Short mmCIF file of C-alpha atoms in Angstrom, two decimals:
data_model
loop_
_atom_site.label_atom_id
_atom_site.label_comp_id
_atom_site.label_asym_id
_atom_site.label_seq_id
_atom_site.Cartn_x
_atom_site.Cartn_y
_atom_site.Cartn_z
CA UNK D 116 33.03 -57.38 42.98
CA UNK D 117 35.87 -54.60 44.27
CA UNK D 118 37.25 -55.92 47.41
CA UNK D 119 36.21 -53.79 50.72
CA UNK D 120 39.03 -52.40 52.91
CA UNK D 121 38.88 -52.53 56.77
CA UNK D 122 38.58 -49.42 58.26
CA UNK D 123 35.97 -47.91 56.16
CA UNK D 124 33.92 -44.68 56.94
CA UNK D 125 30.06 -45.84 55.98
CA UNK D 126 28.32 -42.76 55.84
CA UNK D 127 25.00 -43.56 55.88
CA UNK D 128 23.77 -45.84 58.61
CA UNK D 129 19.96 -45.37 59.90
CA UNK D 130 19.80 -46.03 63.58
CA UNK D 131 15.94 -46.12 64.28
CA UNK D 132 13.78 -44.62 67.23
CA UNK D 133 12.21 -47.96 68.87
CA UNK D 134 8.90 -46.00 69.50
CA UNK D 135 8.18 -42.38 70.61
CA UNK D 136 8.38 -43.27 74.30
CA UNK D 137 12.11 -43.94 73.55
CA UNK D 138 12.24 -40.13 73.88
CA UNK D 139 11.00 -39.47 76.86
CA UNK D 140 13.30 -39.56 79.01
CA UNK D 141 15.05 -36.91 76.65
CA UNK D 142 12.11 -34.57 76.54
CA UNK D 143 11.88 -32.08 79.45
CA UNK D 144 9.01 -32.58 82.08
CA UNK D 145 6.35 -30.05 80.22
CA UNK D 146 7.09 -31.97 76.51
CA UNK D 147 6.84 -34.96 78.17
CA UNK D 148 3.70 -34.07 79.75
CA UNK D 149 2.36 -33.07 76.02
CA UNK D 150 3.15 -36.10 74.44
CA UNK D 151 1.44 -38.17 77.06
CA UNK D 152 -1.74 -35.72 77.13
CA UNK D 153 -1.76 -35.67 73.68
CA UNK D 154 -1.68 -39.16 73.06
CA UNK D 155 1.02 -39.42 70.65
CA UNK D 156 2.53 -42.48 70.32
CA UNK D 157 4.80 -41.90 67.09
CA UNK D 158 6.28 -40.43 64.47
CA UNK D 159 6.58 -42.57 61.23
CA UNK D 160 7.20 -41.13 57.90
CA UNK D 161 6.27 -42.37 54.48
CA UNK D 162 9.45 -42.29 52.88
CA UNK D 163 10.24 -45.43 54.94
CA UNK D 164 6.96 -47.62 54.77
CA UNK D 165 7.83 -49.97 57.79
CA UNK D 166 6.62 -53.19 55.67
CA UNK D 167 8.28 -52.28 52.08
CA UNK D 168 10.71 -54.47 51.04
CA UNK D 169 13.08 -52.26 50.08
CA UNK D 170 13.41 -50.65 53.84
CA UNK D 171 14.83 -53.63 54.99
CA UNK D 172 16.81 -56.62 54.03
CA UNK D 173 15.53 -60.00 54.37
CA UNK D 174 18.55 -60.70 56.10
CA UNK D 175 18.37 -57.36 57.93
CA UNK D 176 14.69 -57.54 59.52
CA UNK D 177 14.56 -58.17 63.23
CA UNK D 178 11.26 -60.69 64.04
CA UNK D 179 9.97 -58.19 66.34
CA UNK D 180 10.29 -54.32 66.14
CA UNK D 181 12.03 -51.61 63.67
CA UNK D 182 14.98 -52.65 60.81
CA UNK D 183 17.52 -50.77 62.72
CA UNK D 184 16.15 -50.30 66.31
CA UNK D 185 19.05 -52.62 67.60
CA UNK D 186 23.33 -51.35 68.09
CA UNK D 187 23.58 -55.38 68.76
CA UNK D 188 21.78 -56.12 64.90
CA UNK D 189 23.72 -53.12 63.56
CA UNK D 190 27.44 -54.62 65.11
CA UNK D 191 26.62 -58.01 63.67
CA UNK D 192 25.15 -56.95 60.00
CA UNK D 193 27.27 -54.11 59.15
CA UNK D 194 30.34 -52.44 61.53
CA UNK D 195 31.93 -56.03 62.37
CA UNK D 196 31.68 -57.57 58.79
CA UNK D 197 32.52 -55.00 56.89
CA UNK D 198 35.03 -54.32 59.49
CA UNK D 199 34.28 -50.35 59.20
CA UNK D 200 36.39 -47.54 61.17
CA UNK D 201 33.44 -45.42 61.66
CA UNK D 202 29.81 -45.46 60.47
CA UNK D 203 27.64 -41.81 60.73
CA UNK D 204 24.30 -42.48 62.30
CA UNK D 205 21.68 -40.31 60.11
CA UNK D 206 18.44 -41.18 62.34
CA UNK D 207 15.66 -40.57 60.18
CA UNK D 208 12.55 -39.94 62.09
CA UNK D 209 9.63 -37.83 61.75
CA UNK D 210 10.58 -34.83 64.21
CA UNK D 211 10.95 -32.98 60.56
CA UNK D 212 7.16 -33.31 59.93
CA UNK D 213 5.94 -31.47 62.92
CA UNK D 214 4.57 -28.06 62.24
CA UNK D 215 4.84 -26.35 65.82
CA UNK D 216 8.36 -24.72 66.17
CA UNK D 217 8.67 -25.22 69.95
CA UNK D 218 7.74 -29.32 69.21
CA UNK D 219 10.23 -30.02 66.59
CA UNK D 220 12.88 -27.78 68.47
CA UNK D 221 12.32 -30.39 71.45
CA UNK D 222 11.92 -33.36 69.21
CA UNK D 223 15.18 -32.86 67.73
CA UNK D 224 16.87 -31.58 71.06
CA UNK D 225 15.43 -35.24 72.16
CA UNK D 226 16.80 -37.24 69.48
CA UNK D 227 20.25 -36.02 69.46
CA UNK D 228 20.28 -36.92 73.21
CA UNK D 229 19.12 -40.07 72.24
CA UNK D 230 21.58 -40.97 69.31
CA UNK D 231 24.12 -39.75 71.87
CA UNK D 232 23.68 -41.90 75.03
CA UNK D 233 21.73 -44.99 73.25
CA UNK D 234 24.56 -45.43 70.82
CA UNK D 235 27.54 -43.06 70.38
CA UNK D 236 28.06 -44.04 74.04
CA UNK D 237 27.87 -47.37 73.14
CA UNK D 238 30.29 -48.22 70.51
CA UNK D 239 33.73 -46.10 69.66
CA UNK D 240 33.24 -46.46 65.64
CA UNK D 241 29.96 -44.56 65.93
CA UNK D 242 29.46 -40.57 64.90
CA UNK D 243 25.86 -38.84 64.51
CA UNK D 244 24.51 -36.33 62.46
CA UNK D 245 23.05 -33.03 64.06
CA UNK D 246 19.21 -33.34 63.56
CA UNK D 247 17.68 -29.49 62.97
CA UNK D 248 14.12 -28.14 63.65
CA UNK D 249 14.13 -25.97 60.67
CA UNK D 250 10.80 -24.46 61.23
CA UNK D 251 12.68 -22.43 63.34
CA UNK D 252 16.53 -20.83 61.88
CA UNK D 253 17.12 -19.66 64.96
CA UNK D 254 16.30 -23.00 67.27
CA UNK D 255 18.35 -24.75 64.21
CA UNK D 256 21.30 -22.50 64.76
CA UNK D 257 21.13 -22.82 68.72
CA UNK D 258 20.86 -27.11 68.29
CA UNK D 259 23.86 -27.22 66.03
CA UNK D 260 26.15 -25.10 68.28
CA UNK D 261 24.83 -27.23 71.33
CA UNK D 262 25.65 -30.90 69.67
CA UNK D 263 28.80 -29.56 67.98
CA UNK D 264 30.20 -29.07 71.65
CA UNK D 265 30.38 -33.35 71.42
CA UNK D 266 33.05 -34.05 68.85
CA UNK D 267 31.27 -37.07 68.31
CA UNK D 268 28.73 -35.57 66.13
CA UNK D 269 30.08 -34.68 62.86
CA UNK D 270 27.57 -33.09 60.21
CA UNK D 271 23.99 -31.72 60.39
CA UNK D 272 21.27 -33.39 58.75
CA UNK D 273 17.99 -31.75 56.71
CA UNK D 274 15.68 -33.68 54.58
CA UNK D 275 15.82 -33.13 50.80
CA UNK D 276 12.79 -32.30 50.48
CA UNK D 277 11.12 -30.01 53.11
CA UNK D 278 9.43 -26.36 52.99
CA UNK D 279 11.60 -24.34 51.13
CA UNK D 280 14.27 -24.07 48.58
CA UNK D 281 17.65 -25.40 50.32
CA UNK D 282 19.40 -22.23 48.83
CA UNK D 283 17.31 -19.54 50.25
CA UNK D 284 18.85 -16.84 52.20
CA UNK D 285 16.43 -17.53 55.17
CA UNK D 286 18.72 -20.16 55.79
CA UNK D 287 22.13 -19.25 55.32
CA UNK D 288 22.95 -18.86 59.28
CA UNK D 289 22.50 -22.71 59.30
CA UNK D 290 25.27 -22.79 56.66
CA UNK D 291 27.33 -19.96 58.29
CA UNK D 292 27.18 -22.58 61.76
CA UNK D 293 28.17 -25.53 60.12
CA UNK D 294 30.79 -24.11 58.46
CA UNK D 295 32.56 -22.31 61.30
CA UNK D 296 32.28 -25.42 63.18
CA UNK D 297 33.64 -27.89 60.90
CA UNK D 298 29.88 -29.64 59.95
CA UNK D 299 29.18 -30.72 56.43
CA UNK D 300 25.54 -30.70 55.68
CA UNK D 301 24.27 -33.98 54.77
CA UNK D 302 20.69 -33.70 53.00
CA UNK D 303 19.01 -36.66 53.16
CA UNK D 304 16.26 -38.00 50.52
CA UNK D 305 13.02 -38.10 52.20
CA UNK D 306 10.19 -35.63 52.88
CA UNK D 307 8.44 -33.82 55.57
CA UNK D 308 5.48 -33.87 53.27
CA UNK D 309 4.36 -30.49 53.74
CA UNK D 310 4.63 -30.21 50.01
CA UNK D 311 3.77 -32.75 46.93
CA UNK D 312 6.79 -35.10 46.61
CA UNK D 313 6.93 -34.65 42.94
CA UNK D 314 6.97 -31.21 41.15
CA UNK D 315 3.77 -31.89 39.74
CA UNK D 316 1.81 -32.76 42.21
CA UNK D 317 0.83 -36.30 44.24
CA UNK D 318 1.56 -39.75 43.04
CA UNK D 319 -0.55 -42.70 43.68
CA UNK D 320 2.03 -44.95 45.02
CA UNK D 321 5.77 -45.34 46.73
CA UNK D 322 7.65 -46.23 43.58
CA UNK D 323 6.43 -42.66 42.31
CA UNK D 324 7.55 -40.80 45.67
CA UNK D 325 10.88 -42.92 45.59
CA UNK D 326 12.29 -42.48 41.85
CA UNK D 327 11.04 -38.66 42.50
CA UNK D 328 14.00 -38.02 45.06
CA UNK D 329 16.35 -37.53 41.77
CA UNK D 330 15.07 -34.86 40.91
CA UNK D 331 14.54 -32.94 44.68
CA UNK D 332 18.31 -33.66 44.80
CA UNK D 333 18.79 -32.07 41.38
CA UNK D 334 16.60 -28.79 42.03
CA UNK D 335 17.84 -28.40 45.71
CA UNK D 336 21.56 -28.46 44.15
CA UNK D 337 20.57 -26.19 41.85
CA UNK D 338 18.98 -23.84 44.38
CA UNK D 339 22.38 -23.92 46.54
CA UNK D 340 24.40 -22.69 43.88
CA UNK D 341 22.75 -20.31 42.22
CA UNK D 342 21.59 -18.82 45.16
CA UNK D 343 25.40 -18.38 46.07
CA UNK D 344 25.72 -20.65 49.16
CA UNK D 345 29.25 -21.99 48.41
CA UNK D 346 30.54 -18.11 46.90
CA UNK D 347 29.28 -17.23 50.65
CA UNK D 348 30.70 -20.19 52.30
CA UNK D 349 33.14 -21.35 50.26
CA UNK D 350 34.69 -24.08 53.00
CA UNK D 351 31.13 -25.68 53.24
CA UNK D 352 30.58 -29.09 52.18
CA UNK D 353 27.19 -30.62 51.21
CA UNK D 354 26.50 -34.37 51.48
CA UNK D 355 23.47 -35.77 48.84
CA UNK D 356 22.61 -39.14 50.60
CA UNK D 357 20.80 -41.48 49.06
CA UNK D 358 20.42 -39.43 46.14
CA UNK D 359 22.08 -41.67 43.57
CA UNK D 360 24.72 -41.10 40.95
CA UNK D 361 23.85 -42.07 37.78
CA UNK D 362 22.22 -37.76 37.19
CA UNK D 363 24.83 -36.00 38.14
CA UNK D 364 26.69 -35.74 34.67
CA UNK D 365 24.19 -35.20 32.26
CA UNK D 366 22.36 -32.76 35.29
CA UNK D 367 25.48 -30.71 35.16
CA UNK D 368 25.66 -30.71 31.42
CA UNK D 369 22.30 -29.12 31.18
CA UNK D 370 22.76 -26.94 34.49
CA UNK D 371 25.98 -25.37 32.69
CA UNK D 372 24.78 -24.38 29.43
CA UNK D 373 22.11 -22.35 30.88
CA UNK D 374 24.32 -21.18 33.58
CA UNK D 375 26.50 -19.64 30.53
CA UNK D 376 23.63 -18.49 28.84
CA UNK D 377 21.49 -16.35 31.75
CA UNK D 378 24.58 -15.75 34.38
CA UNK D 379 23.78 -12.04 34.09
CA UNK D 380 21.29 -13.08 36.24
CA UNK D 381 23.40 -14.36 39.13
CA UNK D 382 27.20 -12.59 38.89
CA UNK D 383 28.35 -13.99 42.28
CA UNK D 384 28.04 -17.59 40.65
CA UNK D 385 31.52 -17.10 39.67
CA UNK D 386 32.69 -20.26 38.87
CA UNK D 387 30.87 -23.14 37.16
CA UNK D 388 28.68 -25.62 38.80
CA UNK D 389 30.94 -28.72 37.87
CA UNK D 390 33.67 -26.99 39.50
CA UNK D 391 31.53 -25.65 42.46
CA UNK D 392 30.13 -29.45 42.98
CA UNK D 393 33.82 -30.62 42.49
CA UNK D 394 34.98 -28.37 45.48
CA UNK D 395 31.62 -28.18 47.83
CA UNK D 396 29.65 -31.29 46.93
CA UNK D 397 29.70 -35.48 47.94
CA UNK D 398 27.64 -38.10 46.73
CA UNK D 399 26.83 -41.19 49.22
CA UNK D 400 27.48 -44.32 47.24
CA UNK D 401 24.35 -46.21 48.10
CA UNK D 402 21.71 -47.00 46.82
CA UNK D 403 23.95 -47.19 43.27
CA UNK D 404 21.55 -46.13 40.45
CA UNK D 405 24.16 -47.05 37.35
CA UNK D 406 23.94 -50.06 35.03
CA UNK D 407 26.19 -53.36 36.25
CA UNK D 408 28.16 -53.36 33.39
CA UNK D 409 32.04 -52.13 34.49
CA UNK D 410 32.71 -50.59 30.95
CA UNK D 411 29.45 -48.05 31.66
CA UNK D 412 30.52 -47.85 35.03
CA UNK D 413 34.07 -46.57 34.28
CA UNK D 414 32.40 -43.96 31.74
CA UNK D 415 30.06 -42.86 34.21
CA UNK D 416 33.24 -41.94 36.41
CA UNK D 417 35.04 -40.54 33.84
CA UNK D 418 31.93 -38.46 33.32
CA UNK D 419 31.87 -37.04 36.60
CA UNK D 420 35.58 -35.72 35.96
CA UNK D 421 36.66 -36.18 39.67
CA UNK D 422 37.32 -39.67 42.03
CA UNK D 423 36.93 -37.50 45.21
CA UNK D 424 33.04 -37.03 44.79
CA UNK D 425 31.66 -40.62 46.27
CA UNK D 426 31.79 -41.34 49.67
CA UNK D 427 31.09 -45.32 50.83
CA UNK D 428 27.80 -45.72 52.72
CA UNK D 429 25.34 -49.06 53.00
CA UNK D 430 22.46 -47.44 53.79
CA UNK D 431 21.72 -49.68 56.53
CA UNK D 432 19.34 -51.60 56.86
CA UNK D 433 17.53 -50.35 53.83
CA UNK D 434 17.58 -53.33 50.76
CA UNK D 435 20.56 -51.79 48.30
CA UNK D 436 22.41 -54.89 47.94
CA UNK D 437 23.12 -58.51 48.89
CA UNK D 438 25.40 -60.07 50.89
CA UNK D 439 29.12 -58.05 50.92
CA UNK D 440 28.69 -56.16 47.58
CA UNK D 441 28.28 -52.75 48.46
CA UNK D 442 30.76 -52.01 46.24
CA UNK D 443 29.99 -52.23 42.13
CA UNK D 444 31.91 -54.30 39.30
CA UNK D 445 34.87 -52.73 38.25
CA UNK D 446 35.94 -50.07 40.04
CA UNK D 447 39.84 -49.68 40.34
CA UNK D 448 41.97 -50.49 44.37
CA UNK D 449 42.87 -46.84 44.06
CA UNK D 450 39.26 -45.74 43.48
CA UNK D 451 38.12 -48.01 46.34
CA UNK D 452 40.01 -47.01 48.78
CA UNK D 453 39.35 -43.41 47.79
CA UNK D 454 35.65 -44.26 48.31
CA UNK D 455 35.83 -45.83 51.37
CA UNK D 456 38.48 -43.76 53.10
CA UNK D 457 40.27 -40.87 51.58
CA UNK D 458 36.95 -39.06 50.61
CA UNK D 459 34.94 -39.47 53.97
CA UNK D 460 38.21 -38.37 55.74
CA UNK D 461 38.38 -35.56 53.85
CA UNK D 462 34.85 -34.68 54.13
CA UNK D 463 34.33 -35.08 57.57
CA UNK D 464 37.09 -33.21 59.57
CA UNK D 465 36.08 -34.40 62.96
CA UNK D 466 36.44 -38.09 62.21
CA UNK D 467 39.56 -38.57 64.47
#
């Protein structure tokens, strides 16, 4: 296996919510009073079955409680071995799911406070992601320019998939606020599941809901740029996480040739989508979707025609990989240390 380098940016580390009480103290007195009245006592997603293997490593599963719930756990598995500079905190946690505007606005207002004082506060190599109540643009708008006041947090987060088409115009002043204030948008695979998690409808099990974030990533990408996000915002960079690597070549291939064939239909795409993901567009590097074999892995590379696209992450605690070997077989000390360091650095501008 490549050998890590200290210092590392992981990008993708999953702080978890202990329980919804864990947010009270964040909520204001009248959404504190509705959660209690209401009787809610949390917000668990399906994307992350709590019992799956693959949520957790073996090695990575606290006896009692959440994989994750613990900065103590997190210290020891991941930021002191792997002896990591910074690791972004991308709480996933079902504030995306609610439906009421005014909720989710408070929910994520909540759980930025949270990520803030329960862990940024807690250990120096620690940045967070802006969560967004995107039922509401405006709320979403107001949240980002609130967190972005703590230099700390250093992208905004949205789920894969959610309601909409990432691309839509609706949304473009979330774009036009990360951008001006230095925020690359991270979209994360999972689902508020307000929609079927496949394009034709609902699966029977998790495997079917899991493989099927591929291809959210691939029509969400496609939706950003031929909507004209990045000929808007050309300084805004986009973060897939967890969306694997293994599509992006062939995706582009085929994204291309009908580019050329019906851009009539869309003259501000100007330039074409390999060059627009080149320039706009990063790739977390776990979980790794390619063969083992070094020889494919070098082709897949050279496919992508670019070492700046793949940014080091672990994923934790999710089960991507045993032991130290985050990193796959064969991959070159220049391209490792452009994975683990030169590429988050230059994707996140308020790493300092």
């Amino acid at each position: 296996m490549a050998s890590l380098i200290a210092g590392a940016v992981d990008c993708d580390v999953h702080p978890a919510v202990p329980h919804l009480t864990s947010l009270l103290p964040y909520l204001n007195d009248y959404w504190r009073d509705q959660v209690t009245t209401r009787g809610m006592v949390d917000l668990l997603s399906q994307s992350y079955p709590q019992n799956s293997p693959i949520v957790a490593r073996p090695d990575w599963r606290p006896e009692t409680g959440k994989p994750g719930e613990s900065l103590e756990d997190m210290q020891r598995h991941v930021l002191d071995p792997f002896q990591l500079g910074y690791a972004i905190c991308n709480p996933l946690y079902g504030v995306q799911m609610v439906f009421s505007e005014d909720l989710q606005a408070a929910f994520c207002r909540a759980l930025n406070d949270w990520l803030a004082k329960e862990w940024l506060d807690r250990d120096r190599r620690l940045r967070g992601s802006i969560v967004i109540p995107t039922q509401s643009i405006e709320k979403a708008v107001a949240e980002i320019e609130r967190c972005a006041q703590d230099q700390r947090f250093v992208q905004v987060l949205m789920l894969v998939m959610g309601d909409t088409p990432l691309g839509k115009r609706a949304l473009w002043p979330i774009y036009e606020a990360a951008e001006r204030l230095e925020l690359p948008v991270g979209i994360h695979a999972g689902s508020a599941y307000h929609n079927p998690p496949t394009a034709v409808g609902w699966g029977s099990y998790h495997i079917e809901d899991y493989v099927g974030q591929a291809q959210a990533f691939q029509t969400q990408l496609t939706s950003l740029i031929v909507e004209g996000v990045f000929a808007k915002y050309p300084r805004l960079k986009m973060v897939m996480l967890e969306s694997g690597v293994s599509w992006i070549s062939p995706y582009l291939w085929r994204l291309h040739k009908f580019w050329r064939g019906v851009r009539m239909e869309t003259p501000w795409v100007d330039r074409a989508p390999l060059e627009i993901v080149r320039s706009n567009i990063r790739f977390s590097l776990q979980p790794f979707d390619a063969p083992p074999e070094p020889e494919t892995l070098i082709r897949l590379f050279d496919h992508m025609q670019s070492d700046e696209l793949v940014l080091f992450s672990t994923d934790y605690p999710h089960w991507q990989f045993d032991d130290q070997d985050a990193l796959p077989e064969g991959l070159s000390p220049d391209l490792v240390r452009k994975i683990m360091i030169d590429n988050p650095h230059a994707t996140y501008p308020r790493l300092t």
